[in-house]
Amino acid sequence: MRCPAETRQAPVRVACGKVTAWQLALVPLVLVATHAPGQTENLMRLPEVIVTAPSPDRSLRRTPHGVSVITAADIAQTAATTLTGLLSLQANLNLQSYYGNDKNAGIDMRGMGATAGSNVLILVDGVRLNELDLSGADLSTVPLSQIARIEIVRGGGSVRYGDGAVAGVINIITKRAQPGATRAQPELDLELARGSYGLRDGRLHLRGSAGPLGLSLNLSESDTDGFRQNSRLYSRNASGEMRLVAPAGLDFLEAWVRVADHADRNGFPGPVSAADFAAGSAARRGTATPLDDGDTRDKVYTAGLFMDFDRAGRWEMQTTYRYRVSNFILGFNPLSPRSDQQSTITSSRRELQLRYDVDIQAFGHTHTLGAGMQSQSGEYARYSNGRAVPEQSGQKHGAVDSRGRFITATVRATDKLAFNAGARINRFSTDLRDARYTRSCAFNPFPIRVCTPYAFAPQGGLAGNWTNRAAEWGITWDVTPALTAFASSSRHFRNPNLDELAAAAIDLRPQSGGTTELGARWTPAAALELSGTLFKMRNRDEIYYGADPASGLSENRNYLLPTQRTGVELEARWKATPRLDLNARIGHVVPRFVGANADIPLVPRTTASVQAQWRLEHQMRWSVAVRHVGARFDGNDFGNYAWPRLPAYTVVDTVWQKDLGPAELSIGINNLFNRAYSTLAYSATMYPMPERNIYARLRVHW
């Protein structure tokens, strides 16, 4: 049964019922009125340690930003089956997916729209996952089962992490072996899954320790044919870590080495017209590009060292090398050899991070001073349309060098009042050169035509050398033992990436801006947590891809008008009974061009989610997740009048879990009510998301 069409303003209803997504999201808040503190178990999540954002005691409670933490326990209970699906349940985090998998998907935060991949910084164990080009962060390289916790810091991160932390930072922290045991204690996890669209998934995780040495190994193999024709994704991941805690007498020292290898093959089905999208499932699943495809190989090597000298402070060093190769064909022509149509992108990146923190006792309180530096260099090459096709093959070679230094301070004025501040200076240089496989000819003498051999000839280039500055201050105040208020202000920046420089206006320059936040976290009862954040973000010279109003040519350029995003995030976690947990989140943002009556494209004003987890009898659990996303303007509709809006949608996922001793069986249904929806559209062409699908997963732990 299909729901009747909703009005333009009304939220989409769930399963044609009378309850809207807004009402669902407010359920835990409404039920607070009937809550009796003595009926439930202690929840107490707020003191959780957080490493991505400043805090006087390193706790989430006293972090002066809108922060969300997703733990391994949350991941185990959720109905989400992908990393992007899990993240999109958080307030003001919106899924942008082309084909319904993590390979071609990203996460928008606080309404960045089409450029979210360059304005939301994603880290894995503190290492930048965002690439040097427009491909963003490839989240398919991080299997959901390997994640120990995720820290989402909205509005902060530019001082510590630099370029691209405009809307905020998502730091994914993976599971690790814990050295220090007196004997080897191996742990083995095995996961097998089968599901709709040819899903075949297998994962193996091995962790163990022997004295000061800890080892971990992760292997995964995931294949799916995809919801649409030619939307397959075949993915392989392998990673390992060795972690060493020095023996007695040197126990202040910890060192680690990590290696990760990712490989995948995927298809590109492309968009469908609005007419095909509305025509039914068969038309939505079709493709006009059945032979477009690609493959990727991604390797990351990381080494780190941590030294805790107690009163003399803490030193941390981490160095990373990443190498990535991606081959692809877009717009396949059966009249030409595949080798003449294949394009290749290679990139390599080296990064070094150093940080020092020291605690200082003064005036009866502990204060923290910090300093650090970050160095990043990389090379990028793009080979288009084969390697040596006359008048067709092209090459782009680019290099990036970024060096930043920062200082931070956290001061406790009283037991209840704390301040933090930080500043960063960043020097960024980039150079991109373009060449084409061509030759030159001349009549010498006439009428004899003489041509040079085919070779790659320079076609121009673009370079930049910029100095960027970031700053931040924040304050937290424990109003009562149960209530903490906070305020913060930050200044951030983003430099053009190499893909943007490849097709750029001559005056393309970095964007800059600032964010102000005001919020509170409240635990009125041991089993209830509430938080709310108001924010205002204003950017200057924001980078986008669009047509020049004068020439009509599309290039990467800076908006002439400032942009402003004003909004709110509300979150509630409630242990309603010893067997029932409820989580609700609402995000609202008004994304506007200052001085124009238009919203920024692809940004929903409202997002909301509700999650419920029931612990049933006989070691069974049942989880339901409801996610609502409001209407958005087409990605090419900067004036809000050229194309139809993408309609709002509400999606319901559910999973049933049964404990079987050392094993756990899960049976889940995604998109329970078979909602037809798209997260992206450009010029009224849409990218259909998967319809109802089922999976079964078996996890065994030894």
mmCIF file with all atom_site columns, N, CA and C in Angstrom, residues 435-480:
data_model
loop_
_atom_site.group_PDB
_atom_site.id
_atom_site.type_symbol
_atom_site.label_atom_id
_atom_site.label_alt_id
_atom_site.label_comp_id
_atom_site.label_asym_id
_atom_site.label_entity_id
_atom_site.label_seq_id
_atom_site.pdbx_PDB_ins_code
_atom_site.Cartn_x
_atom_site.Cartn_y
_atom_site.Cartn_z
_atom_site.occupancy
_atom_site.B_iso_or_equiv
_atom_site.pdbx_formal_charge
_atom_site.auth_seq_id
_atom_site.auth_comp_id
_atom_site.auth_asym_id
_atom_site.auth_atom_id
_atom_site.pdbx_PDB_model_num
ATOM 1   N N  . ALA A 1 435 ? 47.996 18.604 -19.119 1.00 0.00 ? 435 ALA A N  1
ATOM 2   C CA . ALA A 1 435 ? 48.656 18.279 -20.385 1.00 0.00 ? 435 ALA A CA 1
ATOM 3   C C  . ALA A 1 435 ? 47.714 17.445 -21.251 1.00 0.00 ? 435 ALA A C  1
ATOM 4   N N  . ARG A 1 436 ? 47.913 17.504 -22.548 1.00 0.00 ? 436 ARG A N  1
ATOM 5   C CA . ARG A 1 436 ? 47.071 16.785 -23.498 1.00 0.00 ? 436 ARG A CA 1
ATOM 6   C C  . ARG A 1 436 ? 47.942 16.049 -24.501 1.00 0.00 ? 436 ARG A C  1
ATOM 7   N N  . TYR A 1 437 ? 47.512 14.830 -24.894 1.00 0.00 ? 437 TYR A N  1
ATOM 8   C CA . TYR A 1 437 ? 48.273 14.017 -25.847 1.00 0.00 ? 437 TYR A CA 1
ATOM 9   C C  . TYR A 1 437 ? 47.967 14.518 -27.256 1.00 0.00 ? 437 TYR A C  1
ATOM 10  N N  . THR A 1 438 ? 48.853 15.320 -27.795 1.00 0.00 ? 438 THR A N  1
ATOM 11  C CA . THR A 1 438 ? 48.582 15.994 -29.063 1.00 0.00 ? 438 THR A CA 1
ATOM 12  C C  . THR A 1 438 ? 49.886 16.194 -29.827 1.00 0.00 ? 438 THR A C  1
ATOM 13  N N  . ARG A 1 439 ? 49.777 16.866 -30.949 1.00 0.00 ? 439 ARG A N  1
ATOM 14  C CA . ARG A 1 439 ? 50.947 17.208 -31.740 1.00 0.00 ? 439 ARG A CA 1
ATOM 15  C C  . ARG A 1 439 ? 50.701 18.537 -32.432 1.00 0.00 ? 439 ARG A C  1
ATOM 16  N N  . SER A 1 440 ? 51.747 19.130 -32.929 1.00 0.00 ? 440 SER A N  1
ATOM 17  C CA . SER A 1 440 ? 51.616 20.384 -33.675 1.00 0.00 ? 440 SER A CA 1
ATOM 18  C C  . SER A 1 440 ? 52.062 20.155 -35.115 1.00 0.00 ? 440 SER A C  1
ATOM 19  N N  . CYS A 1 441 ? 51.363 20.811 -36.035 1.00 0.00 ? 441 CYS A N  1
ATOM 20  C CA . CYS A 1 441 ? 51.656 20.645 -37.455 1.00 0.00 ? 441 CYS A CA 1
ATOM 21  C C  . CYS A 1 441 ? 51.826 22.021 -38.114 1.00 0.00 ? 441 CYS A C  1
ATOM 22  N N  . ALA A 1 442 ? 52.632 22.052 -39.131 1.00 0.00 ? 442 ALA A N  1
ATOM 23  C CA . ALA A 1 442 ? 52.844 23.295 -39.879 1.00 0.00 ? 442 ALA A CA 1
ATOM 24  C C  . ALA A 1 442 ? 53.227 22.948 -41.309 1.00 0.00 ? 442 ALA A C  1
ATOM 25  N N  . PHE A 1 443 ? 52.967 23.885 -42.245 1.00 0.00 ? 443 PHE A N  1
ATOM 26  C CA . PHE A 1 443 ? 53.358 23.714 -43.643 1.00 0.00 ? 443 PHE A CA 1
ATOM 27  C C  . PHE A 1 443 ? 54.790 24.223 -43.809 1.00 0.00 ? 443 PHE A C  1
ATOM 28  N N  . ASN A 1 444 ? 55.699 23.284 -44.116 1.00 0.00 ? 444 ASN A N  1
ATOM 29  C CA . ASN A 1 444 ? 57.107 23.666 -44.175 1.00 0.00 ? 444 ASN A CA 1
ATOM 30  C C  . ASN A 1 444 ? 57.863 22.801 -45.198 1.00 0.00 ? 444 ASN A C  1
ATOM 31  N N  . PRO A 1 445 ? 58.039 23.241 -46.481 1.00 0.00 ? 445 PRO A N  1
ATOM 32  C CA . PRO A 1 445 ? 57.384 24.440 -47.057 1.00 0.00 ? 445 PRO A CA 1
ATOM 33  C C  . PRO A 1 445 ? 55.998 24.073 -47.582 1.00 0.00 ? 445 PRO A C  1
ATOM 34  N N  . PHE A 1 446 ? 55.194 25.042 -47.873 1.00 0.00 ? 446 PHE A N  1
ATOM 35  C CA . PHE A 1 446 ? 53.856 24.804 -48.413 1.00 0.00 ? 446 PHE A CA 1
ATOM 36  C C  . PHE A 1 446 ? 53.981 24.142 -49.798 1.00 0.00 ? 446 PHE A C  1
ATOM 37  N N  . PRO A 1 447 ? 53.248 23.133 -50.155 1.00 0.00 ? 447 PRO A N  1
ATOM 38  C CA . PRO A 1 447 ? 52.102 22.581 -49.418 1.00 0.00 ? 447 PRO A CA 1
ATOM 39  C C  . PRO A 1 447 ? 52.443 21.348 -48.601 1.00 0.00 ? 447 PRO A C  1
ATOM 40  N N  . ILE A 1 448 ? 53.702 21.170 -48.205 1.00 0.00 ? 448 ILE A N  1
ATOM 41  C CA . ILE A 1 448 ? 54.106 19.997 -47.425 1.00 0.00 ? 448 ILE A CA 1
ATOM 42  C C  . ILE A 1 448 ? 53.771 20.249 -45.948 1.00 0.00 ? 448 ILE A C  1
ATOM 43  N N  . ARG A 1 449 ? 53.023 19.318 -45.376 1.00 0.00 ? 449 ARG A N  1
ATOM 44  C CA . ARG A 1 449 ? 52.589 19.456 -43.978 1.00 0.00 ? 449 ARG A CA 1
ATOM 45  C C  . ARG A 1 449 ? 53.482 18.574 -43.102 1.00 0.00 ? 449 ARG A C  1
ATOM 46  N N  . VAL A 1 450 ? 54.138 19.198 -42.138 1.00 0.00 ? 450 VAL A N  1
ATOM 47  C CA . VAL A 1 450 ? 55.064 18.500 -41.239 1.00 0.00 ? 450 VAL A CA 1
ATOM 48  C C  . VAL A 1 450 ? 54.503 18.551 -39.818 1.00 0.00 ? 450 VAL A C  1
ATOM 49  N N  . CYS A 1 451 ? 54.446 17.376 -39.158 1.00 0.00 ? 451 CYS A N  1
ATOM 50  C CA . CYS A 1 451 ? 53.885 17.299 -37.794 1.00 0.00 ? 451 CYS A CA 1
ATOM 51  C C  . CYS A 1 451 ? 54.909 16.694 -36.851 1.00 0.00 ? 451 CYS A C  1
ATOM 52  N N  . THR A 1 452 ? 54.895 17.161 -35.654 1.00 0.00 ? 452 THR A N  1
ATOM 53  C CA . THR A 1 452 ? 55.733 16.584 -34.608 1.00 0.00 ? 452 THR A CA 1
ATOM 54  C C  . THR A 1 452 ? 55.113 15.273 -34.128 1.00 0.00 ? 452 THR A C  1
ATOM 55  N N  . PRO A 1 453 ? 55.891 14.390 -33.489 1.00 0.00 ? 453 PRO A N  1
ATOM 56  C CA . PRO A 1 453 ? 55.312 13.159 -32.926 1.00 0.00 ? 453 PRO A CA 1
ATOM 57  C C  . PRO A 1 453 ? 54.306 13.509 -31.813 1.00 0.00 ? 453 PRO A C  1
ATOM 58  N N  . TYR A 1 454 ? 53.329 12.602 -31.619 1.00 0.00 ? 454 TYR A N  1
ATOM 59  C CA . TYR A 1 454 ? 52.377 12.797 -30.540 1.00 0.00 ? 454 TYR A CA 1
ATOM 60  C C  . TYR A 1 454 ? 53.096 12.729 -29.193 1.00 0.00 ? 454 TYR A C  1
ATOM 61  N N  . ALA A 1 455 ? 52.749 13.655 -28.344 1.00 0.00 ? 455 ALA A N  1
ATOM 62  C CA . ALA A 1 455 ? 53.328 13.705 -26.996 1.00 0.00 ? 455 ALA A CA 1
ATOM 63  C C  . ALA A 1 455 ? 52.405 14.547 -26.117 1.00 0.00 ? 455 ALA A C  1
ATOM 64  N N  . PHE A 1 456 ? 52.620 14.445 -24.816 1.00 0.00 ? 456 PHE A N  1
ATOM 65  C CA . PHE A 1 456 ? 51.821 15.250 -23.894 1.00 0.00 ? 456 PHE A CA 1
ATOM 66  C C  . PHE A 1 456 ? 52.382 16.666 -23.853 1.00 0.00 ? 456 PHE A C  1
ATOM 67  N N  . ALA A 1 457 ? 51.538 17.607 -24.243 1.00 0.00 ? 457 ALA A N  1
ATOM 68  C CA . ALA A 1 457 ? 51.945 19.015 -24.303 1.00 0.00 ? 457 ALA A CA 1
ATOM 69  C C  . ALA A 1 457 ? 51.236 19.792 -23.206 1.00 0.00 ? 457 ALA A C  1
ATOM 70  N N  . PRO A 1 458 ? 51.953 20.674 -22.521 1.00 0.00 ? 458 PRO A N  1
ATOM 71  C CA . PRO A 1 458 ? 51.315 21.466 -21.457 1.00 0.00 ? 458 PRO A CA 1
ATOM 72  C C  . PRO A 1 458 ? 50.143 22.283 -21.987 1.00 0.00 ? 458 PRO A C  1
ATOM 73  N N  . GLN A 1 459 ? 49.073 22.324 -21.199 1.00 0.00 ? 459 GLN A N  1
ATOM 74  C CA . GLN A 1 459 ? 47.876 23.070 -21.562 1.00 0.00 ? 459 GLN A CA 1
ATOM 75  C C  . GLN A 1 459 ? 47.570 24.175 -20.551 1.00 0.00 ? 459 GLN A C  1
ATOM 76  N N  . GLY A 1 460 ? 48.437 24.336 -19.581 1.00 0.00 ? 460 GLY A N  1
ATOM 77  C CA . GLY A 1 460 ? 48.193 25.348 -18.556 1.00 0.00 ? 460 GLY A CA 1
ATOM 78  C C  . GLY A 1 460 ? 48.194 24.736 -17.175 1.00 0.00 ? 460 GLY A C  1
ATOM 79  N N  . GLY A 1 461 ? 47.843 25.513 -16.199 1.00 0.00 ? 461 GLY A N  1
ATOM 80  C CA . GLY A 1 461 ? 47.817 25.044 -14.824 1.00 0.00 ? 461 GLY A CA 1
ATOM 81  C C  . GLY A 1 461 ? 47.389 26.148 -13.886 1.00 0.00 ? 461 GLY A C  1
ATOM 82  N N  . LEU A 1 462 ? 47.303 25.786 -12.636 1.00 0.00 ? 462 LEU A N  1
ATOM 83  C CA . LEU A 1 462 ? 46.872 26.747 -11.627 1.00 0.00 ? 462 LEU A CA 1
ATOM 84  C C  . LEU A 1 462 ? 47.572 26.405 -10.326 1.00 0.00 ? 462 LEU A C  1
ATOM 85  N N  . ALA A 1 463 ? 48.058 27.410 -9.640  1.00 0.00 ? 463 ALA A N  1
ATOM 86  C CA . ALA A 1 463 ? 48.762 27.210 -8.386  1.00 0.00 ? 463 ALA A CA 1
ATOM 87  C C  . ALA A 1 463 ? 48.241 28.191 -7.344  1.00 0.00 ? 463 ALA A C  1
ATOM 88  N N  . GLY A 1 464 ? 48.432 27.832 -6.096  1.00 0.00 ? 464 GLY A N  1
ATOM 89  C CA . GLY A 1 464 ? 48.008 28.713 -5.020  1.00 0.00 ? 464 GLY A CA 1
ATOM 90  C C  . GLY A 1 464 ? 48.941 28.586 -3.831  1.00 0.00 ? 464 GLY A C  1
ATOM 91  N N  . ASN A 1 465 ? 49.069 29.660 -3.095  1.00 0.00 ? 465 ASN A N  1
ATOM 92  C CA . ASN A 1 465 ? 49.900 29.684 -1.895  1.00 0.00 ? 465 ASN A CA 1
ATOM 93  C C  . ASN A 1 465 ? 49.194 30.568 -0.885  1.00 0.00 ? 465 ASN A C  1
ATOM 94  N N  . TRP A 1 466 ? 48.616 29.960 0.151   1.00 0.00 ? 466 TRP A N  1
ATOM 95  C CA . TRP A 1 466 ? 47.773 30.706 1.078   1.00 0.00 ? 466 TRP A CA 1
ATOM 96  C C  . TRP A 1 466 ? 48.180 30.458 2.525   1.00 0.00 ? 466 TRP A C  1
ATOM 97  N N  . THR A 1 467 ? 47.942 31.443 3.348   1.00 0.00 ? 467 THR A N  1
ATOM 98  C CA . THR A 1 467 ? 48.095 31.320 4.795   1.00 0.00 ? 467 THR A CA 1
ATOM 99  C C  . THR A 1 467 ? 46.719 31.428 5.429   1.00 0.00 ? 467 THR A C  1
ATOM 100 N N  . ASN A 1 468 ? 46.353 30.411 6.201   1.00 0.00 ? 468 ASN A N  1
ATOM 101 C CA . ASN A 1 468 ? 45.043 30.347 6.847   1.00 0.00 ? 468 ASN A CA 1
ATOM 102 C C  . ASN A 1 468 ? 45.198 30.400 8.358   1.00 0.00 ? 468 ASN A C  1
ATOM 103 N N  . ARG A 1 469 ? 44.174 30.918 8.995   1.00 0.00 ? 469 ARG A N  1
ATOM 104 C CA . ARG A 1 469 ? 44.176 30.999 10.458  1.00 0.00 ? 469 ARG A CA 1
ATOM 105 C C  . ARG A 1 469 ? 42.871 30.446 11.015  1.00 0.00 ? 469 ARG A C  1
ATOM 106 N N  . ALA A 1 470 ? 42.995 29.747 12.118  1.00 0.00 ? 470 ALA A N  1
ATOM 107 C CA . ALA A 1 470 ? 41.827 29.226 12.828  1.00 0.00 ? 470 ALA A CA 1
ATOM 108 C C  . ALA A 1 470 ? 41.958 29.593 14.292  1.00 0.00 ? 470 ALA A C  1
ATOM 109 N N  . ALA A 1 471 ? 40.830 29.727 14.950  1.00 0.00 ? 471 ALA A N  1
ATOM 110 C CA . ALA A 1 471 ? 40.826 30.068 16.375  1.00 0.00 ? 471 ALA A CA 1
ATOM 111 C C  . ALA A 1 471 ? 39.570 29.497 17.013  1.00 0.00 ? 471 ALA A C  1
ATOM 112 N N  . GLU A 1 472 ? 39.620 29.363 18.329  1.00 0.00 ? 472 GLU A N  1
ATOM 113 C CA . GLU A 1 472 ? 38.479 28.808 19.042  1.00 0.00 ? 472 GLU A CA 1
ATOM 114 C C  . GLU A 1 472 ? 38.521 29.227 20.504  1.00 0.00 ? 472 GLU A C  1
ATOM 115 N N  . TRP A 1 473 ? 37.360 29.479 21.062  1.00 0.00 ? 473 TRP A N  1
ATOM 116 C CA . TRP A 1 473 ? 37.247 29.620 22.507  1.00 0.00 ? 473 TRP A CA 1
ATOM 117 C C  . TRP A 1 473 ? 35.946 28.958 22.949  1.00 0.00 ? 473 TRP A C  1
ATOM 118 N N  . GLY A 1 474 ? 35.926 28.521 24.214  1.00 0.00 ? 474 GLY A N  1
ATOM 119 C CA . GLY A 1 474 ? 34.726 27.881 24.731  1.00 0.00 ? 474 GLY A CA 1
ATOM 120 C C  . GLY A 1 474 ? 34.649 28.009 26.238  1.00 0.00 ? 474 GLY A C  1
ATOM 121 N N  . ILE A 1 475 ? 33.448 27.834 26.738  1.00 0.00 ? 475 ILE A N  1
ATOM 122 C CA . ILE A 1 475 ? 33.207 27.903 28.173  1.00 0.00 ? 475 ILE A CA 1
ATOM 123 C C  . ILE A 1 475 ? 32.188 26.846 28.546  1.00 0.00 ? 475 ILE A C  1
ATOM 124 N N  . THR A 1 476 ? 32.414 26.149 29.664  1.00 0.00 ? 476 THR A N  1
ATOM 125 C CA . THR A 1 476 ? 31.440 25.209 30.209  1.00 0.00 ? 476 THR A CA 1
ATOM 126 C C  . THR A 1 476 ? 31.175 25.562 31.662  1.00 0.00 ? 476 THR A C  1
ATOM 127 N N  . TRP A 1 477 ? 29.920 25.419 32.069  1.00 0.00 ? 477 TRP A N  1
ATOM 128 C CA . TRP A 1 477 ? 29.493 25.805 33.417  1.00 0.00 ? 477 TRP A CA 1
ATOM 129 C C  . TRP A 1 477 ? 28.560 24.735 33.956  1.00 0.00 ? 477 TRP A C  1
ATOM 130 N N  . ASP A 1 478 ? 28.972 24.115 35.064  1.00 0.00 ? 478 ASP A N  1
ATOM 131 C CA . ASP A 1 478 ? 28.108 23.147 35.743  1.00 0.00 ? 478 ASP A CA 1
ATOM 132 C C  . ASP A 1 478 ? 27.106 23.916 36.591  1.00 0.00 ? 478 ASP A C  1
ATOM 133 N N  . VAL A 1 479 ? 25.963 24.211 36.007  1.00 0.00 ? 479 VAL A N  1
ATOM 134 C CA . VAL A 1 479 ? 24.940 24.991 36.701  1.00 0.00 ? 479 VAL A CA 1
ATOM 135 C C  . VAL A 1 479 ? 24.453 24.253 37.937  1.00 0.00 ? 479 VAL A C  1
ATOM 136 N N  . THR A 1 480 ? 24.191 22.978 37.790  1.00 0.00 ? 480 THR A N  1
ATOM 137 C CA . THR A 1 480 ? 23.837 22.077 38.888  1.00 0.00 ? 480 THR A CA 1
ATOM 138 C C  . THR A 1 480 ? 24.567 20.768 38.639  1.00 0.00 ? 480 THR A C  1
#
